[in-house]
Coordinates of C-alpha atoms in Angstrom, one line a residue:
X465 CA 158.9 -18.8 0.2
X466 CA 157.0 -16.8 -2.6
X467 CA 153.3 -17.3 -1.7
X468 CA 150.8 -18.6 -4.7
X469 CA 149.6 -15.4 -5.3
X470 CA 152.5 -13.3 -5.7
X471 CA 154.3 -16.2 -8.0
X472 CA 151.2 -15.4 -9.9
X473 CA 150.8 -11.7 -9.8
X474 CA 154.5 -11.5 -10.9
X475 CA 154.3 -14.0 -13.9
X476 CA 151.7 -12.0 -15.2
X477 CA 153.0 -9.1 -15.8
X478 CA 153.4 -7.5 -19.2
X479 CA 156.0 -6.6 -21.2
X480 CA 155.8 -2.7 -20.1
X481 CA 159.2 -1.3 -19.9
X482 CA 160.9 -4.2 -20.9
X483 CA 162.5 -2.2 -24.0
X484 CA 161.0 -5.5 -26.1
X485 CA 159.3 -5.1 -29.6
X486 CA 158.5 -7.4 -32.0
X487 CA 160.2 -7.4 -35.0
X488 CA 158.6 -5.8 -38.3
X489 CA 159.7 -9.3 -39.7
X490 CA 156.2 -10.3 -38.5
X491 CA 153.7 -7.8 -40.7
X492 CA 155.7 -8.5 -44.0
X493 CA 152.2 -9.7 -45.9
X494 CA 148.9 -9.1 -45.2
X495 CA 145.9 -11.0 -44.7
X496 CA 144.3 -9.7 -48.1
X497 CA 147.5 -10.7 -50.5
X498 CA 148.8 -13.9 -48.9
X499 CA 146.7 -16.4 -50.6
X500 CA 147.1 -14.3 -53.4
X501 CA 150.7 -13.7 -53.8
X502 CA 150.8 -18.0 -52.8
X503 CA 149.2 -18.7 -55.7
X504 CA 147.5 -21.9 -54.1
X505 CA 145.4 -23.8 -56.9
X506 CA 143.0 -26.2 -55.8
X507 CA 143.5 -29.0 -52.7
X508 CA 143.9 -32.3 -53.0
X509 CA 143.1 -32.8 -49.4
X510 CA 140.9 -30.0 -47.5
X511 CA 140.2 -32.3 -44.5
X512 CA 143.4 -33.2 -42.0
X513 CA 143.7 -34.8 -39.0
X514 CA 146.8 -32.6 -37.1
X515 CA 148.3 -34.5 -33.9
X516 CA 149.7 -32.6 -31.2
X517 CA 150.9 -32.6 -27.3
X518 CA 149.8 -29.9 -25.0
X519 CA 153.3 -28.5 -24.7
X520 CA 153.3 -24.8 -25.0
X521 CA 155.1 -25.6 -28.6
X522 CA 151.4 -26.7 -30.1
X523 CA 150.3 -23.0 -30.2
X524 CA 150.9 -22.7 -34.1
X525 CA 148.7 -25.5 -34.3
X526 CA 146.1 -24.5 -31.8
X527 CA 146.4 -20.8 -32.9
X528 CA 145.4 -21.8 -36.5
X529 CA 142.6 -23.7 -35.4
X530 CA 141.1 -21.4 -33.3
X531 CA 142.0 -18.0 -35.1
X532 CA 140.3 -19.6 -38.2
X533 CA 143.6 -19.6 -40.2
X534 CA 143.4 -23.1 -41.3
X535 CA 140.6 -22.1 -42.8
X536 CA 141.5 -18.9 -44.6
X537 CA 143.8 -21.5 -46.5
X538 CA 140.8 -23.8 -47.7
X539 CA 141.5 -26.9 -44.8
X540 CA 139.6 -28.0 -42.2
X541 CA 141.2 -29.1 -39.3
X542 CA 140.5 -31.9 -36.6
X543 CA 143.2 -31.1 -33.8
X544 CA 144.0 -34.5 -32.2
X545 CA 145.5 -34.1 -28.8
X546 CA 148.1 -37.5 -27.7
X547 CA 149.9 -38.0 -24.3
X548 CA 152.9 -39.0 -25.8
X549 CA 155.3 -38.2 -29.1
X550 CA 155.3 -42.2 -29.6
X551 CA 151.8 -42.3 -29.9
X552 CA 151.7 -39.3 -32.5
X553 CA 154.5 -40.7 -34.5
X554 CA 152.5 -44.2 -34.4
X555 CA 149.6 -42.6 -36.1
X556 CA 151.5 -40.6 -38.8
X557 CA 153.2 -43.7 -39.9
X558 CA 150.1 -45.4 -40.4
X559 CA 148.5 -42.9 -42.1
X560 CA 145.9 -42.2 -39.3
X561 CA 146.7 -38.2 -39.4
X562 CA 148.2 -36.0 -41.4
X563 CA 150.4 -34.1 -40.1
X564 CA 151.7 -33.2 -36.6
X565 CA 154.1 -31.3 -33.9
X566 CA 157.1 -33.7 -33.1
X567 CA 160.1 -33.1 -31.6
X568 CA 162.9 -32.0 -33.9
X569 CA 164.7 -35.8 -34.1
X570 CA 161.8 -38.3 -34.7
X571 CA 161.8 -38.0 -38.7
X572 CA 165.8 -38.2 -38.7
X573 CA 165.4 -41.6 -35.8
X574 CA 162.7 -42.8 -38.5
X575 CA 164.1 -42.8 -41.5
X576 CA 168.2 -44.0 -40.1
X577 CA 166.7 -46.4 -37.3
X578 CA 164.7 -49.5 -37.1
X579 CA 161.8 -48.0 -38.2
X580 CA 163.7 -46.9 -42.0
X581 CA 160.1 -45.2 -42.3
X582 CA 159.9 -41.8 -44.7
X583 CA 158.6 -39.6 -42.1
X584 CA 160.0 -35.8 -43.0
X585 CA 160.2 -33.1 -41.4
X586 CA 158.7 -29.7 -43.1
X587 CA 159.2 -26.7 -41.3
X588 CA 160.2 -26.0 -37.9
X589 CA 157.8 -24.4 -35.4
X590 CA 159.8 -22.7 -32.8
X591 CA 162.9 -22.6 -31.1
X592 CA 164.5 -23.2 -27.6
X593 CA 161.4 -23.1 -25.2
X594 CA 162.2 -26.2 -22.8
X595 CA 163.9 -26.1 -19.5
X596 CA 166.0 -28.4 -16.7
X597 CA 164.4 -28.3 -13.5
X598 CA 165.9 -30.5 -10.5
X599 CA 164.3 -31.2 -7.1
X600 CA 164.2 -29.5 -4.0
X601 CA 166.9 -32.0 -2.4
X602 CA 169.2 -30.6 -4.8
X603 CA 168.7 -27.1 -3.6
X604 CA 168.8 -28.4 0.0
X605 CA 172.5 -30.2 -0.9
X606 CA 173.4 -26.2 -2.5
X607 CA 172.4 -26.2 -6.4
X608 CA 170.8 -22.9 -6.9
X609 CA 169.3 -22.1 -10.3
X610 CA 172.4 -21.1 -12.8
X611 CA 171.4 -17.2 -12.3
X612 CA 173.1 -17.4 -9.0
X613 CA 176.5 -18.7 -10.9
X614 CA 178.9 -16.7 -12.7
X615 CA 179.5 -19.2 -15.5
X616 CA 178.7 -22.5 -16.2
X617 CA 182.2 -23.4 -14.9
X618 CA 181.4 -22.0 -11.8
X619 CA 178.1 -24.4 -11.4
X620 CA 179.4 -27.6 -12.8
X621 CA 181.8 -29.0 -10.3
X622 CA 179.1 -28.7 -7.1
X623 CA 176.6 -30.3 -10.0
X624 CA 179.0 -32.8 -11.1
X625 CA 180.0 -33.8 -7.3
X626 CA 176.3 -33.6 -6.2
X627 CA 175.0 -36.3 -8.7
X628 CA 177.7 -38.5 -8.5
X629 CA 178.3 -38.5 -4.6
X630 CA 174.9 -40.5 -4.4
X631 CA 174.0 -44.1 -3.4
X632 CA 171.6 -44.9 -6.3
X633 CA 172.4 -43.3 -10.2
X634 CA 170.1 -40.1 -10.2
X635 CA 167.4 -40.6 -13.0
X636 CA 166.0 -37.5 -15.2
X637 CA 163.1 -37.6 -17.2
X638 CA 162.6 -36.1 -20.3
X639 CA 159.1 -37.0 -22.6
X640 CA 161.0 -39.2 -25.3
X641 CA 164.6 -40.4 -25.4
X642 CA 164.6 -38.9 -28.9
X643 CA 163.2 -35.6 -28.4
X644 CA 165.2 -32.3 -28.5
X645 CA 165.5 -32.2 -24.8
X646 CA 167.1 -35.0 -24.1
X647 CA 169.6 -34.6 -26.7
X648 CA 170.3 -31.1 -24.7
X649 CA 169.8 -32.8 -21.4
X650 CA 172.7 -35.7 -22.7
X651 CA 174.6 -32.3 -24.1
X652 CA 174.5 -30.6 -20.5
X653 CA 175.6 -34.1 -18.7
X654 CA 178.4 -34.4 -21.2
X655 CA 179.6 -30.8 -20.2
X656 CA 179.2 -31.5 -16.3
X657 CA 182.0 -34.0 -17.2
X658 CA 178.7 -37.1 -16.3
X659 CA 178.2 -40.0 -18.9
X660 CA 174.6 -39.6 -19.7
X661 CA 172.9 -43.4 -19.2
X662 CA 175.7 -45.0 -17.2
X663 CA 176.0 -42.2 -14.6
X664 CA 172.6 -40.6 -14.8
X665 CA 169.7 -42.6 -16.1
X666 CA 167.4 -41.4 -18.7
X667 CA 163.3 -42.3 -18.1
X668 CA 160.5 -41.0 -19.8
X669 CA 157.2 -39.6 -19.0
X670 CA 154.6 -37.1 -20.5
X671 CA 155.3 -33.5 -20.1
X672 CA 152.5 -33.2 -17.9
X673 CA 153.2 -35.7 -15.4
X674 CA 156.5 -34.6 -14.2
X675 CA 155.7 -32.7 -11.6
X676 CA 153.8 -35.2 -9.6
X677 CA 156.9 -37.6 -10.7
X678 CA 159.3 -35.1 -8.8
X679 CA 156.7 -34.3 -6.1
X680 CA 157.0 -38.2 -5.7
X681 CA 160.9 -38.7 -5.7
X682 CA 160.6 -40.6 -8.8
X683 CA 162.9 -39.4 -10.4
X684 CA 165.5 -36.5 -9.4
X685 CA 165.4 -33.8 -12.4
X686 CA 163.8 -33.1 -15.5
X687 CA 164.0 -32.0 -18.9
X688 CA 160.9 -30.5 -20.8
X689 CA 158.9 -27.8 -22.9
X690 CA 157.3 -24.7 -21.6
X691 CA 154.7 -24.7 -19.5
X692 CA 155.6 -27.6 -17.4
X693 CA 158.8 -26.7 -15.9
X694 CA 157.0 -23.5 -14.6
X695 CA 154.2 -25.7 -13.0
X696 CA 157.1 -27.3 -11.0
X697 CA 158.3 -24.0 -9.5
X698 CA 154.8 -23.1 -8.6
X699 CA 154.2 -26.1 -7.2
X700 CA 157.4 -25.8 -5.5
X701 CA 158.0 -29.6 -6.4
X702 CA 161.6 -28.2 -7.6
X703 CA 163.7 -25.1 -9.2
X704 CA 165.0 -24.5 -12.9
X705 CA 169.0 -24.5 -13.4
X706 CA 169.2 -24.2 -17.1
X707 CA 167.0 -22.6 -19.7
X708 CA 167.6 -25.2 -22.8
X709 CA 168.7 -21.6 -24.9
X710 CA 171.5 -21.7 -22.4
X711 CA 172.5 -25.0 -23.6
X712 CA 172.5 -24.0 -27.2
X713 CA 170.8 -20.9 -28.2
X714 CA 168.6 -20.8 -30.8
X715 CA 168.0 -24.6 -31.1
X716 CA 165.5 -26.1 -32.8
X717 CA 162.6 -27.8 -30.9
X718 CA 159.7 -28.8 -32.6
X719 CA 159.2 -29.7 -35.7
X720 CA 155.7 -30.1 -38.6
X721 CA 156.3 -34.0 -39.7
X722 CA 154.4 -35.5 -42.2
X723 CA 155.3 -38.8 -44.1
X724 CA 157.3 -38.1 -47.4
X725 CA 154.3 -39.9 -49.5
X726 CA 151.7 -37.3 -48.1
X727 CA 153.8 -34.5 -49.6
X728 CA 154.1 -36.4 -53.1
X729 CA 150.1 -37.2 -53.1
X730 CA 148.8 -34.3 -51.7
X731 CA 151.9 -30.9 -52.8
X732 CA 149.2 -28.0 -53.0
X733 CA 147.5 -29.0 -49.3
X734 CA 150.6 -29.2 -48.4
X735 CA 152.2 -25.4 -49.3
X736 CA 148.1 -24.5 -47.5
X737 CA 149.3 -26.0 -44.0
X738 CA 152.7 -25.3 -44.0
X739 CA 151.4 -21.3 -44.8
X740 CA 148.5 -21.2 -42.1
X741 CA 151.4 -22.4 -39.5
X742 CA 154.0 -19.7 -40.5
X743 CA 150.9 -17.6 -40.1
X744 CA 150.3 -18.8 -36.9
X745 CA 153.9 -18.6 -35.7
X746 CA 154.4 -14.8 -37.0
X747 CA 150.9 -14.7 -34.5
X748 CA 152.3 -16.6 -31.3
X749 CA 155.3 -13.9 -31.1
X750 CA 152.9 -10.6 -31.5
X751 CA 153.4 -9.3 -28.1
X752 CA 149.4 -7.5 -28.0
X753 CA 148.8 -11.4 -28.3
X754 CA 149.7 -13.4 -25.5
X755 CA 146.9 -12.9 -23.2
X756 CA 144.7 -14.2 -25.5
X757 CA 147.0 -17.0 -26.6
X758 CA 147.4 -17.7 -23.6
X759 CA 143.8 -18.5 -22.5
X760 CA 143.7 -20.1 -25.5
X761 CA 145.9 -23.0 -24.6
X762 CA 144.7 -22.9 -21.4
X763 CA 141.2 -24.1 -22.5
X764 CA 140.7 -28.1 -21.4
X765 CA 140.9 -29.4 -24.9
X766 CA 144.5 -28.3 -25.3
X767 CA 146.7 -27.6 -22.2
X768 CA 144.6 -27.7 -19.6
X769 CA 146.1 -25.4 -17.1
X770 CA 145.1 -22.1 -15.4
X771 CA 146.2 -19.0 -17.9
X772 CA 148.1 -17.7 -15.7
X773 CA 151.1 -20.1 -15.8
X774 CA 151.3 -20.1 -19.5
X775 CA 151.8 -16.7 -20.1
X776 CA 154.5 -15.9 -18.5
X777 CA 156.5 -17.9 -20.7
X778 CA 155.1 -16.3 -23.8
X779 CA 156.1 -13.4 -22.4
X780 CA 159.6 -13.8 -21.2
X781 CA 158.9 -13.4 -17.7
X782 CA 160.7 -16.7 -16.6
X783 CA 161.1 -17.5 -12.5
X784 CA 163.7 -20.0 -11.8
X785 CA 162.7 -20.7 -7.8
X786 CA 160.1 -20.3 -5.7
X787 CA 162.6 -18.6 -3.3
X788 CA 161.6 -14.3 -2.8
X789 CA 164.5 -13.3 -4.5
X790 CA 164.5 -10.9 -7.5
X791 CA 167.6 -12.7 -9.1
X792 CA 165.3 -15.7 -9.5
X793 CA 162.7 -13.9 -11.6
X794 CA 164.2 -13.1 -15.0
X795 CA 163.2 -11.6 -18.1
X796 CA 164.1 -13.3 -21.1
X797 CA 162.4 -12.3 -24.6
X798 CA 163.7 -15.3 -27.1
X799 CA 162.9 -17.8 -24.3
X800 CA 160.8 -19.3 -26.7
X801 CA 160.8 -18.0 -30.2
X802 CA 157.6 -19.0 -32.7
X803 CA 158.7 -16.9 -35.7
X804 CA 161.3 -14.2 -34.7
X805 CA 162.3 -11.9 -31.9
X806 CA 165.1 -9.8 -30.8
X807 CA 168.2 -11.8 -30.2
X808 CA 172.1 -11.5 -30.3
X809 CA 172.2 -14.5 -32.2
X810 CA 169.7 -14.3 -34.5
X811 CA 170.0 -11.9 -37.5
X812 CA 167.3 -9.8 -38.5
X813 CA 165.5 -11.4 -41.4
X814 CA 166.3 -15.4 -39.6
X815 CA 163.0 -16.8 -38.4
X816 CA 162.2 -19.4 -36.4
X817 CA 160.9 -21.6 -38.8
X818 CA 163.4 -22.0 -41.7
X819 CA 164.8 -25.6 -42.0
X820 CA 167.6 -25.1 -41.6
X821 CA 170.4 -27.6 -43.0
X822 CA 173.1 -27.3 -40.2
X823 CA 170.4 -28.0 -37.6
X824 CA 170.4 -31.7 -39.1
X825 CA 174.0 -32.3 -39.2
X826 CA 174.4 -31.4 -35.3
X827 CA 171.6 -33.9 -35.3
X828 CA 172.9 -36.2 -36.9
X829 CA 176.3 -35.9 -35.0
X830 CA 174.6 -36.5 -31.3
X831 CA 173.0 -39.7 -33.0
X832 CA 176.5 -40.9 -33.8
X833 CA 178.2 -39.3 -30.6
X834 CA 175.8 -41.7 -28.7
X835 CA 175.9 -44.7 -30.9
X836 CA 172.2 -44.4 -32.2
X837 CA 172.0 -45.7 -35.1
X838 CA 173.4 -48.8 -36.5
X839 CA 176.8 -47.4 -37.7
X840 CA 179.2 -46.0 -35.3
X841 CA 180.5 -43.2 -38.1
X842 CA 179.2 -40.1 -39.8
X843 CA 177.6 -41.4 -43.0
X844 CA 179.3 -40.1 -46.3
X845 CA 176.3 -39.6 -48.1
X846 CA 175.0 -37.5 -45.0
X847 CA 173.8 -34.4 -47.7
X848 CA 172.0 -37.0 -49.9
X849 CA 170.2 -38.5 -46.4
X850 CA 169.6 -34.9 -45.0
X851 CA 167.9 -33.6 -48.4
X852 CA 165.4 -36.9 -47.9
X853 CA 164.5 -36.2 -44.1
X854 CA 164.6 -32.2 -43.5
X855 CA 163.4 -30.9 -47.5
X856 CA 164.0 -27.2 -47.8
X857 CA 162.0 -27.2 -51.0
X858 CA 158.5 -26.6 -49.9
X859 CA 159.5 -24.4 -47.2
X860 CA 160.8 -21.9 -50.0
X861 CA 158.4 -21.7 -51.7
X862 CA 155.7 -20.9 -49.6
X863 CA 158.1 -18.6 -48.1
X864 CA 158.9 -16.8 -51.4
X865 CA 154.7 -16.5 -52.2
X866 CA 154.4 -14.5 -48.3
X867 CA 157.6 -12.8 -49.4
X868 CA 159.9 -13.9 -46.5
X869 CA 163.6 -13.3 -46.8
X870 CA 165.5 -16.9 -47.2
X871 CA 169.1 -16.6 -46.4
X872 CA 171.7 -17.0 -49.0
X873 CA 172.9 -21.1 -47.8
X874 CA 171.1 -23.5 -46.1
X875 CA 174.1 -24.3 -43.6
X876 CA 175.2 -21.7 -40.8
X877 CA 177.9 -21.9 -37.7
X878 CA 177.6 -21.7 -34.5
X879 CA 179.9 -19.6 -32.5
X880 CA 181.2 -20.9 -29.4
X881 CA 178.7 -18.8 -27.3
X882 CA 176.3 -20.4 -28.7
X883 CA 176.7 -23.5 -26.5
X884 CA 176.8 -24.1 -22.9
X885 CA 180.7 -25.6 -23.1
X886 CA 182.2 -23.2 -25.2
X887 CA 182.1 -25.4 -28.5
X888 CA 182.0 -23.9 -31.9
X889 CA 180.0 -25.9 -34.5
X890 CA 180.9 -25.9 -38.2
X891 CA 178.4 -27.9 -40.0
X892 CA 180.9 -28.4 -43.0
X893 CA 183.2 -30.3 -40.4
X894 CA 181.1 -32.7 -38.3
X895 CA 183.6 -35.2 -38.0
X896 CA 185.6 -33.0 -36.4
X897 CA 183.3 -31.8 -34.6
X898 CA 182.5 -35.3 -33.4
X899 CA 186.1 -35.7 -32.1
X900 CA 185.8 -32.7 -29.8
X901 CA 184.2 -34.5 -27.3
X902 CA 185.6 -36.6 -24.4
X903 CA 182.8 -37.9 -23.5
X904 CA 180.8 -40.0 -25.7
X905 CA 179.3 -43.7 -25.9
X906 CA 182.1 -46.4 -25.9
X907 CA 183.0 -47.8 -29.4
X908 CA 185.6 -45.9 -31.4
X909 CA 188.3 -44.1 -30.3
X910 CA 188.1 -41.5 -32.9
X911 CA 185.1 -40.7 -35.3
X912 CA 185.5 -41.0 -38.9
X913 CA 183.3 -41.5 -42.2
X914 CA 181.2 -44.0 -43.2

């Protein structure tokens, strides 16, 4: 077994030889133009409360805060650290802060479920970054991380056979039942061939108790941001089988949410935030930078962990097992991408953070796929409720005052690579999309409009 010190002397290694750069996409503006070219007038608010939970996702907010771009912008920023994305979501709807990190779905769950409150979503701030670990028993029954596999096909039958040859339903915990990695944990069940709930329960927990809850046989698996799923291998509580870009690359994780009302009271604060956070992001994926982001999230007030086990991730140097085996240490660039970085499916001028209007409507088809919301059908008037929860507006033009590139439509495809069972998404057709799928909660047959 790989000894504490060498897990640790290998994770921190840099990116030297890796053939990785980052992309010029992340100089495009100075610090001595941007405010300038922004052409921010005076705020309505200066002083915000930001919410936030120590996931490795929070940099952008933690980065702006401590590299004093919050300030550059005119705000000053009170960074409110919460265990769980309930308890975040809880305060924005009462007005108690501002602004915060949530996962991708909670403004779409909102404003369509029982709440029917306006919370929005503004930007994003990164993609994939979350993994699936599973306990040791699993690798002790034969499951090896997915590196040891030739294709997904080749994993899933021993998976499929191993959960469901079981006395009790295996449970999996992910930190919310609505975040981004459950929907790609439900995704990844559903592709086993497993009906996610009924065969395999769902549970949650904070991010940062996991570990101890697989340590404990609490639950059997897990679903969950960067660093966590690393602390498990350390701690050799468990092993990683999927990264969640392997489940759909390039997906959307979390998300700046702020309640629509905000926006309308307080417009020039903010274009200020949402400009100190692409800021931030273009930061986090600076190469020359993640030592010191590192240590930065590290401190007590944020993630609380030893340095050591967060870089890795920012760097790309991702191990999948505590087993001494080079296969099980891999390097892997867009594991987590803040702004932009080099990947096959990302073009050269996409960043992380556009809002991207596709993103929504796979949302919005895994809401209906599981029988979510109250209706059982796509909604017709999904555009005119997509425009209300994920604006594009603000994001464009902040972007167009730093000079980023926007893409020509707000809606893109997914190629069939792009997704862990070989299914192509076209945003344009979601109810066919929909009817793709074998596996799905019980109520209708086929899928249809309503």
């Amino acid at each position: 077994m790989m000894k504490r010190r060498n897990f640790l002397k290998y994770t921190s290694l840099g990116l030297a030889g890796l053939g990785f750069t980052a992309c010029s996409n992340l100089d495009i503006f100075s610090p001595n133009n941007q405010q300038k070219n922004l052409d921010l007038g005076s705020l309505e608010k200066p002083n915000l409360i930001l919410g936030f939970v120590p996931t490795q996702d929070a940099a952008p907010l933690i980065i702006a805060q401590e590299k004093g771009l919050f300030e550059r912008y005119g705000l000053t920023v009170t960074l409110k650290r919460y265990d769980t994305w309930e308890a975040v979501e809880k305060d924005l709807l009462e007005w108690r802060s501002d602004a915060a990190q949530l996962p991708y779905s909670f403004p779409m769950m909102a404003q369509l479920g029982e709440k029917q409150a306006p919370l929005i979503s503004l930007m994003n701030l990164n993609l994939n970054g979350s993994a699936i670990a599973l306990t040791q028993k699993a690798w002790e029954a034969g499951i090896r991380p997915s590196v040891d596999y030739f294709n997904f096909a080749d994993f899933e039958v021993g998976m499929r056979n191993y959960l469901r040859n079981r006395e009790k339903s295996a449970k999996f915990a992910v930190d919310s039942k609505f975040s981004m990695d459950a929907y790609l944990t439900r995704y990844w069940l559903s592709a086993l061939g497993l009906m996610p709930d009924s065969e395999v329960e769902l549970v949650e927990f904070p991010a940062s108790q996991m570990v101890y809850k697989l340590q404990a046989g609490m639950i059997d698996g897990d679903s969950v941001s960067a660093p966590w799923n690393q602390q498990t291998v350390l701690n050799k509580a468990g092993f990683i089988t999927h990264i969640s870009r392997d489940i759909w690359q390039g997906h959307p994780n979390k998300i700046l949410a702020t309640m629509d009302g905000w926006t309308r009271k307080n417009p020039t604060t903010t274009k200020a935030l949402m400009a100190a956070l692409i800021e931030a992001c273009q930061y986090c994926d600076r190469s020359n930078n993640y030592t010191e982001i590192s240590e930065i999230l590290a401190k007590p007030n944020y993630l609380n962990l030893d340095a050591t086990l967060i870089k890795p991730t920012l760097e790309g140097k991702y191990s999948y097992s505590s087993e001494v085996s080079e296969k099980y240490q891999q390097t892997i660039p867009d594991f987590t991408i803040f702004n932009h970085r080099e990947a096959t499916y990302l073009k050269d001028k996409d960043n992380a953070n556009y809002p991207w209007r596709s993103h929504a409507v796979w949302m919005l088809t895994q809401m209906v796929r599981w029988h979510q919301l109250d209706s059982s059908d796509y909604p017709k008037d999904a555009d005119k409720l997509l425009d209300k929860i994920y604006p594009v507006t603000f994001y464009e033009e902040v972007a167009k005052g730093l000079n980023i590139a926007l893409p020509s439509d707000t809606m893109k495809q997914e190629p069939a690579t792009a997704f862990i069972d070989g299914r192509a998404f076209d945003p344009s057709q979601p109810v066919a999309y929909l009817n793709q799928f074998p596996i799905r909660a019980s109520r209708p047959q086929f899928f249809g409009f309503v």
